[in-house]
Amino acid sequence: QAKQQGRNHWQFYSQQRKSMSASDIILRSQLQQAIDSESLQLYYQPIIDFSSGKIVSVEALMRWFLDDGTAISPLEFIPLAESTGQIIPAGAWALKQACHDMQMLHAAGIQRVAVNLSALQFHRANFFEQIETVLKETQTSPEMLELELTESILMENTNNAISVLERLRERGIRVAIDDFGTGFSGLSYLKTLPVSKLKIDRAFIKELEQSLSDQVITQGIINMAKQVGLEVIAEGVETKEQIALLKQFGCGYGQGFYFARPMPLADLLIFIQNHDLT
Ligand code: C2E
Ligand code: MG
Ligand code: MG
Ligand code: MG
């Protein structure tokens, strides 16, 4: 039935799309096969609490490998799946898989799994019910799930967004604003949203050591986020120097290649064992 639904949406959105390149058309049908055969994968990247050095949570990131092993980047296939509507079945699969894997992650000491959502998923009429169903089916408690949304998702249909966010909060599901700083919303707007975290986009972290303006912006985001009671995660942390600055600025959490790259569940479980969680 899910597959059937996926196809219907795929048709619906593909009619809306203006034009597709030949390679996009091939990719779209390959992606449909991957969705239908459930051969997409989820990788997990640890999120570290700077104060304790422990892994508190992980972010689930979709991976797609063709039969010959070629990896297609999410930066390529996620936008495609969003434009064709294929993100609906693909995203539903990712949500369920992440909640399923959370059982093992929880046993390994991880508190929470963060799942990325696209606008199409979030603004669907039955979105909240879908979350409830997945939690129930996978026996996951709502505190173990975190949803990552971008600013643009929340700005598209603000009234609907706020009511969904309020329901999620009541239910105990955390929401993080992803890629913060790249949109146009600003912190005063954030203050009105029932979210609990924001993730500073990698764009500001990348040249943090060299760029005084990035330091000023990052520091400003952290200070204001704290004032409105939000936790802050820095994305794309790659060096010790960046960590030192982020700690100095009062940033609570970090994620990036310095700590670990996204990896399959089995590898993550080994990584956790070697990374003292006690
Ligand atoms: P995102 O949610 O902002 O995820 C963080 C991205 O930064 C990931 O890229 C991750 O691999 C990368 N990253 C983490 N640390 C570092 C670092 O230290 N250096 C560098 N250079 N990169 C780092 P990835 O996995 O390629 O995903 C790209 C984007 O695709 C994600 O950005 C997210 O927007 C989207 N995406 C991935 N999985 C899903 C999914 O299941 N659903 C939806 N809707 N979107 C997804
Ligand atoms: Mg994310
Ligand atoms: Mg991000
Ligand atoms: Mg990003």
CSV table of C-alpha atoms and ligand atoms in Angstrom, one decimal:
chain,number,residue,atom,x,y,z
A,1,GLN,CA,0.0,0.0,0.0
A,2,ALA,CA,2.9,2.4,0.8
A,3,LYS,CA,4.3,1.7,-2.6
A,4,GLN,CA,1.0,2.4,-4.2
A,5,GLN,CA,0.8,5.7,-2.4
A,6,GLY,CA,4.3,6.5,-3.4
A,7,ARG,CA,3.5,6.1,-7.0
A,8,ASN,CA,0.4,8.2,-6.9
A,9,HIS,CA,2.3,11.0,-5.3
A,10,TRP,CA,5.1,10.6,-7.7
A,11,GLN,CA,2.6,11.1,-10.6
A,12,PHE,CA,1.0,14.0,-8.9
A,13,TYR,CA,4.2,15.9,-8.4
A,14,SER,CA,5.8,14.9,-11.7
A,15,GLN,CA,2.9,16.6,-13.5
A,16,GLN,CA,3.8,19.8,-11.7
A,17,ARG,CA,7.4,19.7,-12.6
A,18,LYS,CA,8.2,21.8,-15.6
A,19,SER,CA,11.1,20.0,-17.2
A,20,MET,CA,13.6,17.3,-16.4
A,21,SER,CA,16.9,16.6,-17.9
A,22,ALA,CA,17.4,13.2,-19.5
A,23,SER,CA,19.8,12.2,-16.7
A,24,ASP,CA,17.2,13.3,-14.1
A,25,ILE,CA,14.6,11.1,-15.8
A,26,ILE,CA,16.9,8.1,-15.6
A,27,LEU,CA,17.8,8.9,-12.0
A,28,ARG,CA,14.2,9.2,-11.1
A,29,SER,CA,13.3,5.7,-12.3
A,30,GLN,CA,16.4,4.3,-10.6
A,31,LEU,CA,15.4,6.0,-7.4
A,32,GLN,CA,11.9,4.5,-7.7
A,33,GLN,CA,13.5,1.1,-8.0
A,34,ALA,CA,15.6,1.7,-4.9
A,35,ILE,CA,12.5,2.8,-3.0
A,36,ASP,CA,10.4,-0.1,-4.1
A,37,SER,CA,13.1,-2.6,-3.3
A,38,GLU,CA,14.0,-0.9,0.0
A,39,SER,CA,17.6,-0.7,-1.0
A,40,LEU,CA,18.2,2.9,0.3
A,41,GLN,CA,20.3,3.0,3.4
A,42,LEU,CA,20.6,5.1,6.5
A,43,TYR,CA,24.0,6.2,7.8
A,44,TYR,CA,24.4,7.8,11.3
A,45,GLN,CA,26.6,10.6,12.4
A,46,PRO,CA,27.3,11.2,16.1
A,47,ILE,CA,26.4,14.5,17.8
A,48,ILE,CA,28.7,15.3,20.7
A,49,ASP,CA,28.0,17.1,23.9
A,50,PHE,CA,30.9,19.5,24.3
A,51,SER,CA,30.7,19.6,28.1
A,52,SER,CA,31.0,15.9,28.6
A,53,GLY,CA,32.5,14.8,25.3
A,54,LYS,CA,29.9,12.1,25.0
A,55,ILE,CA,27.7,11.1,22.1
A,56,VAL,CA,24.2,12.2,23.0
A,57,SER,CA,22.4,11.7,19.8
A,58,VAL,CA,22.9,10.7,16.1
A,59,GLU,CA,21.7,12.2,12.9
A,60,ALA,CA,20.2,9.8,10.3
A,61,LEU,CA,21.4,10.5,6.8
A,62,MET,CA,20.0,8.8,3.7
A,63,ARG,CA,22.4,7.0,1.4
A,64,TRP,CA,21.8,5.6,-2.1
A,65,PHE,CA,24.2,3.3,-3.8
A,66,LEU,CA,23.7,2.1,-7.3
A,67,ASP,CA,24.1,-1.7,-8.0
A,68,ASP,CA,27.7,-1.0,-9.2
A,69,GLY,CA,28.5,0.6,-5.9
A,70,THR,CA,28.4,4.2,-7.1
A,71,ALA,CA,27.1,6.6,-4.4
A,72,ILE,CA,24.6,9.2,-5.4
A,73,SER,CA,24.9,12.2,-3.0
A,74,PRO,CA,21.8,13.3,-1.1
A,75,LEU,CA,22.6,16.8,-2.3
A,76,GLU,CA,21.6,15.4,-5.7
A,77,PHE,CA,18.9,12.9,-5.1
A,78,ILE,CA,17.0,14.6,-2.2
A,79,PRO,CA,16.1,17.7,-4.3
A,80,LEU,CA,15.2,15.3,-7.1
A,81,ALA,CA,13.0,13.3,-4.8
A,82,GLU,CA,11.4,16.5,-3.5
A,83,SER,CA,10.5,17.6,-7.0
A,84,THR,CA,9.1,14.3,-8.0
A,85,GLY,CA,7.3,13.6,-4.7
A,86,GLN,CA,9.4,10.5,-4.2
A,87,ILE,CA,10.6,12.0,-0.9
A,88,ILE,CA,7.2,11.0,0.5
A,89,PRO,CA,7.8,7.2,0.4
A,90,ALA,CA,11.6,7.6,0.8
A,91,GLY,CA,11.2,9.9,3.8
A,92,ALA,CA,8.6,7.6,5.3
A,93,TRP,CA,11.0,4.7,5.0
A,94,ALA,CA,13.8,6.7,6.6
A,95,LEU,CA,11.7,7.7,9.5
A,96,LYS,CA,10.6,4.2,10.2
A,97,GLN,CA,14.1,2.7,9.7
A,98,ALA,CA,15.6,5.3,12.1
A,99,CYS,CA,13.0,4.6,14.8
A,100,HIS,CA,13.6,0.9,14.3
A,101,ASP,CA,17.4,1.3,14.7
A,102,MET,CA,16.8,3.5,17.7
A,103,GLN,CA,16.1,0.4,19.8
A,104,MET,CA,19.7,-0.7,19.3
A,105,LEU,CA,21.1,2.8,19.6
A,106,HIS,CA,19.3,3.3,22.9
A,107,ALA,CA,20.7,0.0,24.2
A,108,ALA,CA,24.1,1.4,23.3
A,109,GLY,CA,23.5,4.6,25.3
A,110,ILE,CA,22.3,7.0,22.6
A,111,GLN,CA,19.5,9.2,23.8
A,112,ARG,CA,18.0,10.2,20.5
A,113,VAL,CA,17.9,9.9,16.7
A,114,ALA,CA,17.5,13.0,14.5
A,115,VAL,CA,15.7,12.5,11.2
A,116,ASN,CA,15.6,15.1,8.4
A,117,LEU,CA,12.3,16.1,7.0
A,118,SER,CA,11.3,17.7,3.7
A,119,ALA,CA,8.6,20.3,3.3
A,120,LEU,CA,6.3,17.9,1.5
A,121,GLN,CA,6.4,15.5,4.4
A,122,PHE,CA,5.9,18.1,7.1
A,123,HIS,CA,3.0,19.9,5.4
A,124,ARG,CA,1.0,16.7,4.6
A,125,ALA,CA,-2.3,16.5,6.3
A,126,ASN,CA,-1.6,13.2,8.0
A,127,PHE,CA,2.0,14.0,9.0
A,128,PHE,CA,1.3,13.9,12.7
A,129,GLU,CA,-0.6,10.6,12.5
A,130,GLN,CA,2.2,9.1,10.5
A,131,ILE,CA,4.7,9.9,13.2
A,132,GLU,CA,2.3,8.4,15.8
A,133,THR,CA,2.0,5.2,13.8
A,134,VAL,CA,5.7,4.9,13.3
A,135,LEU,CA,6.4,5.4,17.0
A,136,LYS,CA,3.8,2.8,17.9
A,137,GLU,CA,5.0,0.2,15.3
A,138,THR,CA,8.6,0.5,16.3
A,139,GLN,CA,7.8,0.9,20.0
A,140,THR,CA,9.9,4.1,20.1
A,141,SER,CA,9.2,6.7,22.8
A,142,PRO,CA,8.7,10.2,21.5
A,143,GLU,CA,11.6,11.6,23.5
A,144,MET,CA,13.9,9.4,21.4
A,145,LEU,CA,12.9,11.1,18.2
A,146,GLU,CA,14.1,14.4,17.0
A,147,LEU,CA,13.0,16.0,13.7
A,148,GLU,CA,15.3,18.4,11.7
A,149,LEU,CA,13.5,21.0,9.7
A,150,THR,CA,14.9,23.9,7.7
A,151,GLU,CA,13.8,27.5,8.2
A,152,SER,CA,12.2,27.6,4.7
A,153,ILE,CA,9.8,24.7,5.7
A,154,LEU,CA,8.6,26.7,8.6
A,155,MET,CA,8.2,29.9,6.6
A,156,GLU,CA,6.2,28.3,3.8
A,157,ASN,CA,3.0,27.9,5.7
A,158,THR,CA,3.5,29.4,9.0
A,159,ASN,CA,0.1,28.8,10.6
A,160,ASN,CA,0.1,25.1,9.7
A,161,ALA,CA,3.8,24.8,10.7
A,162,ILE,CA,3.2,26.3,14.2
A,163,SER,CA,0.2,24.1,14.9
A,164,VAL,CA,2.2,21.0,13.9
A,165,LEU,CA,5.2,22.1,16.0
A,166,GLU,CA,2.9,22.6,19.0
A,167,ARG,CA,1.5,19.1,18.7
A,168,LEU,CA,5.0,17.7,18.4
A,169,ARG,CA,6.1,19.6,21.5
A,170,GLU,CA,3.1,18.4,23.5
A,171,ARG,CA,4.0,14.9,22.5
A,172,GLY,CA,7.6,15.3,23.6
A,173,ILE,CA,9.2,15.1,20.2
A,174,ARG,CA,12.0,17.6,19.8
A,175,VAL,CA,12.5,19.7,16.7
A,176,ALA,CA,15.7,21.3,15.5
A,177,ILE,CA,16.1,24.0,12.9
A,178,ASP,CA,18.6,22.7,10.4
A,179,ASP,CA,21.1,24.8,8.5
A,180,PHE,CA,20.4,27.8,10.6
A,181,GLY,CA,21.7,31.1,9.2
A,182,THR,CA,21.3,30.3,5.6
A,183,GLY,CA,17.6,31.3,5.4
A,184,PHE,CA,16.1,34.7,6.1
A,185,SER,CA,14.1,34.2,9.2
A,186,GLY,CA,16.3,35.6,11.9
A,187,LEU,CA,16.2,34.9,15.6
A,188,SER,CA,13.3,37.2,16.5
A,189,TYR,CA,11.1,34.9,14.4
A,190,LEU,CA,12.5,31.8,15.9
A,191,LYS,CA,11.5,33.0,19.3
A,192,THR,CA,7.8,32.6,18.2
A,193,LEU,CA,8.4,29.0,17.1
A,194,PRO,CA,8.0,26.0,19.5
A,195,VAL,CA,11.4,24.4,18.6
A,196,SER,CA,14.1,23.3,21.0
A,197,LYS,CA,17.4,23.4,19.0
A,198,LEU,CA,19.1,25.1,16.2
A,199,LYS,CA,21.9,23.8,14.1
A,200,ILE,CA,24.4,26.4,12.9
A,201,ASP,CA,25.1,25.8,9.2
A,202,ARG,CA,28.5,24.5,8.2
A,203,ALA,CA,29.0,27.6,6.1
A,204,PHE,CA,29.8,29.5,9.3
A,205,ILE,CA,32.0,26.8,10.8
A,206,LYS,CA,34.1,26.0,7.8
A,207,GLU,CA,36.4,29.1,8.1
A,208,LEU,CA,35.7,29.9,11.7
A,209,GLU,CA,39.4,30.1,12.6
A,210,GLN,CA,40.3,32.5,9.8
A,211,SER,CA,37.1,34.5,9.5
A,212,LEU,CA,36.4,37.2,12.1
A,213,SER,CA,33.0,37.8,10.6
A,214,ASP,CA,32.0,34.1,10.9
A,215,GLN,CA,33.2,34.3,14.5
A,216,VAL,CA,31.0,37.3,15.1
A,217,ILE,CA,27.9,35.7,13.4
A,218,THR,CA,28.4,32.3,15.2
A,219,GLN,CA,28.8,34.0,18.5
A,220,GLY,CA,25.7,36.1,17.9
A,221,ILE,CA,23.6,33.1,16.9
A,222,ILE,CA,24.8,31.2,20.0
A,223,ASN,CA,24.1,34.1,22.4
A,224,MET,CA,20.7,34.9,21.1
A,225,ALA,CA,19.7,31.2,20.9
A,226,LYS,CA,20.5,30.8,24.5
A,227,GLN,CA,18.5,33.9,25.4
A,228,VAL,CA,15.4,32.3,23.9
A,229,GLY,CA,16.2,29.0,25.5
A,230,LEU,CA,17.4,27.0,22.5
A,231,GLU,CA,20.2,24.5,22.4
A,232,VAL,CA,22.8,25.0,19.8
A,233,ILE,CA,24.6,22.4,17.6
A,234,ALA,CA,27.5,23.3,15.3
A,235,GLU,CA,27.5,21.4,12.0
A,236,GLY,CA,30.6,20.4,10.0
A,237,VAL,CA,33.1,20.6,12.8
A,238,GLU,CA,36.4,19.5,11.3
A,239,THR,CA,39.2,20.9,13.6
A,240,LYS,CA,40.3,21.2,17.2
A,241,GLU,CA,40.6,24.9,16.7
A,242,GLN,CA,36.9,25.2,15.7
A,243,ILE,CA,35.9,23.2,18.8
A,244,ALA,CA,37.9,25.5,21.0
A,245,LEU,CA,36.3,28.6,19.6
A,246,LEU,CA,32.8,27.0,19.7
A,247,LYS,CA,33.3,26.1,23.4
A,248,GLN,CA,34.5,29.5,24.1
A,249,PHE,CA,31.4,31.0,22.5
A,250,GLY,CA,29.2,28.7,24.7
A,251,CYS,CA,28.0,26.3,22.0
A,252,GLY,CA,26.7,23.1,23.6
A,253,TYR,CA,27.0,20.5,20.9
A,254,GLY,CA,29.0,19.6,17.8
A,255,GLN,CA,28.8,17.3,14.8
A,256,GLY,CA,31.4,16.8,12.1
A,257,PHE,CA,34.2,14.9,10.5
A,258,TYR,CA,36.5,15.7,13.4
A,259,PHE,CA,34.4,13.4,15.6
A,260,ALA,CA,33.1,11.0,13.0
A,261,ARG,CA,31.7,10.7,9.5
A,262,PRO,CA,28.2,9.3,8.9
A,263,MET,CA,28.4,5.5,9.0
A,264,PRO,CA,26.2,2.4,8.8
A,265,LEU,CA,24.5,1.3,12.1
A,266,ALA,CA,26.9,-1.7,12.6
A,267,ASP,CA,29.9,0.6,12.4
A,268,LEU,CA,28.4,3.1,14.6
A,269,LEU,CA,27.7,0.5,17.3
A,270,ILE,CA,31.4,-0.4,17.2
A,271,PHE,CA,32.4,3.3,17.2
A,272,ILE,CA,30.3,3.9,20.3
A,273,GLN,CA,31.9,0.9,22.1
A,274,ASN,CA,35.3,2.5,21.5
A,275,HIS,CA,34.1,5.9,22.4
A,276,ASP,CA,33.6,5.8,26.1
A,277,LEU,CA,30.0,6.7,26.9
A,278,THR,CA,30.2,6.3,30.7
B,1,C2E,P1,22.1,18.1,6.6
B,1,C2E,O1,20.8,17.7,7.2
B,1,C2E,O2,22.5,19.5,7.0
B,1,C2E,O3,23.2,17.1,7.0
B,1,C2E,C1,24.5,17.4,7.3
B,1,C2E,C2,25.4,17.1,6.1
B,1,C2E,O4,26.7,17.6,6.4
B,1,C2E,C3,25.5,15.7,5.7
B,1,C2E,O5,25.6,15.6,4.3
B,1,C2E,C4,26.8,15.3,6.4
B,1,C2E,O6,27.4,14.1,5.8
B,1,C2E,C5,27.6,16.5,6.2
B,1,C2E,N1,28.7,16.7,7.2
B,1,C2E,C6,28.7,16.4,8.5
B,1,C2E,N2,29.8,16.7,9.1
B,1,C2E,C7,30.6,17.3,8.1
B,1,C2E,C8,31.9,17.8,8.1
B,1,C2E,O7,32.6,17.9,9.1
B,1,C2E,N3,32.4,18.3,6.9
B,1,C2E,C9,31.6,18.2,5.8
B,1,C2E,N4,32.2,18.7,4.7
B,1,C2E,N5,30.4,17.7,5.8
B,1,C2E,C10,29.9,17.3,6.9
B,1,C2E,P2,24.9,14.5,3.5
B,1,C2E,O8,24.7,13.2,4.2
B,1,C2E,O9,25.5,14.5,2.1
B,1,C2E,O10,23.4,15.1,3.4
B,1,C2E,C11,23.2,16.3,2.7
B,1,C2E,C12,21.8,16.8,2.9
B,1,C2E,O11,20.8,16.0,2.4
B,1,C2E,C13,21.4,16.9,4.4
B,1,C2E,O12,22.0,18.1,5.0
B,1,C2E,C14,19.9,16.9,4.3
B,1,C2E,O13,19.5,18.2,4.0
B,1,C2E,C15,19.7,16.0,3.1
B,1,C2E,N6,19.3,14.7,3.6
B,1,C2E,C16,20.0,13.6,4.0
B,1,C2E,N7,19.3,12.6,4.4
B,1,C2E,C17,18.0,13.0,4.3
B,1,C2E,C18,16.7,12.4,4.7
B,1,C2E,O14,16.6,11.3,5.1
B,1,C2E,N8,15.6,13.2,4.4
B,1,C2E,C19,15.7,14.4,3.9
B,1,C2E,N9,14.5,15.1,3.7
B,1,C2E,N10,16.8,15.0,3.7
B,1,C2E,C20,18.0,14.3,3.9
B,2,MG,MG,20.1,17.6,9.1
B,3,MG,MG,22.2,20.6,8.5
B,4,MG,MG,23.2,21.2,5.7
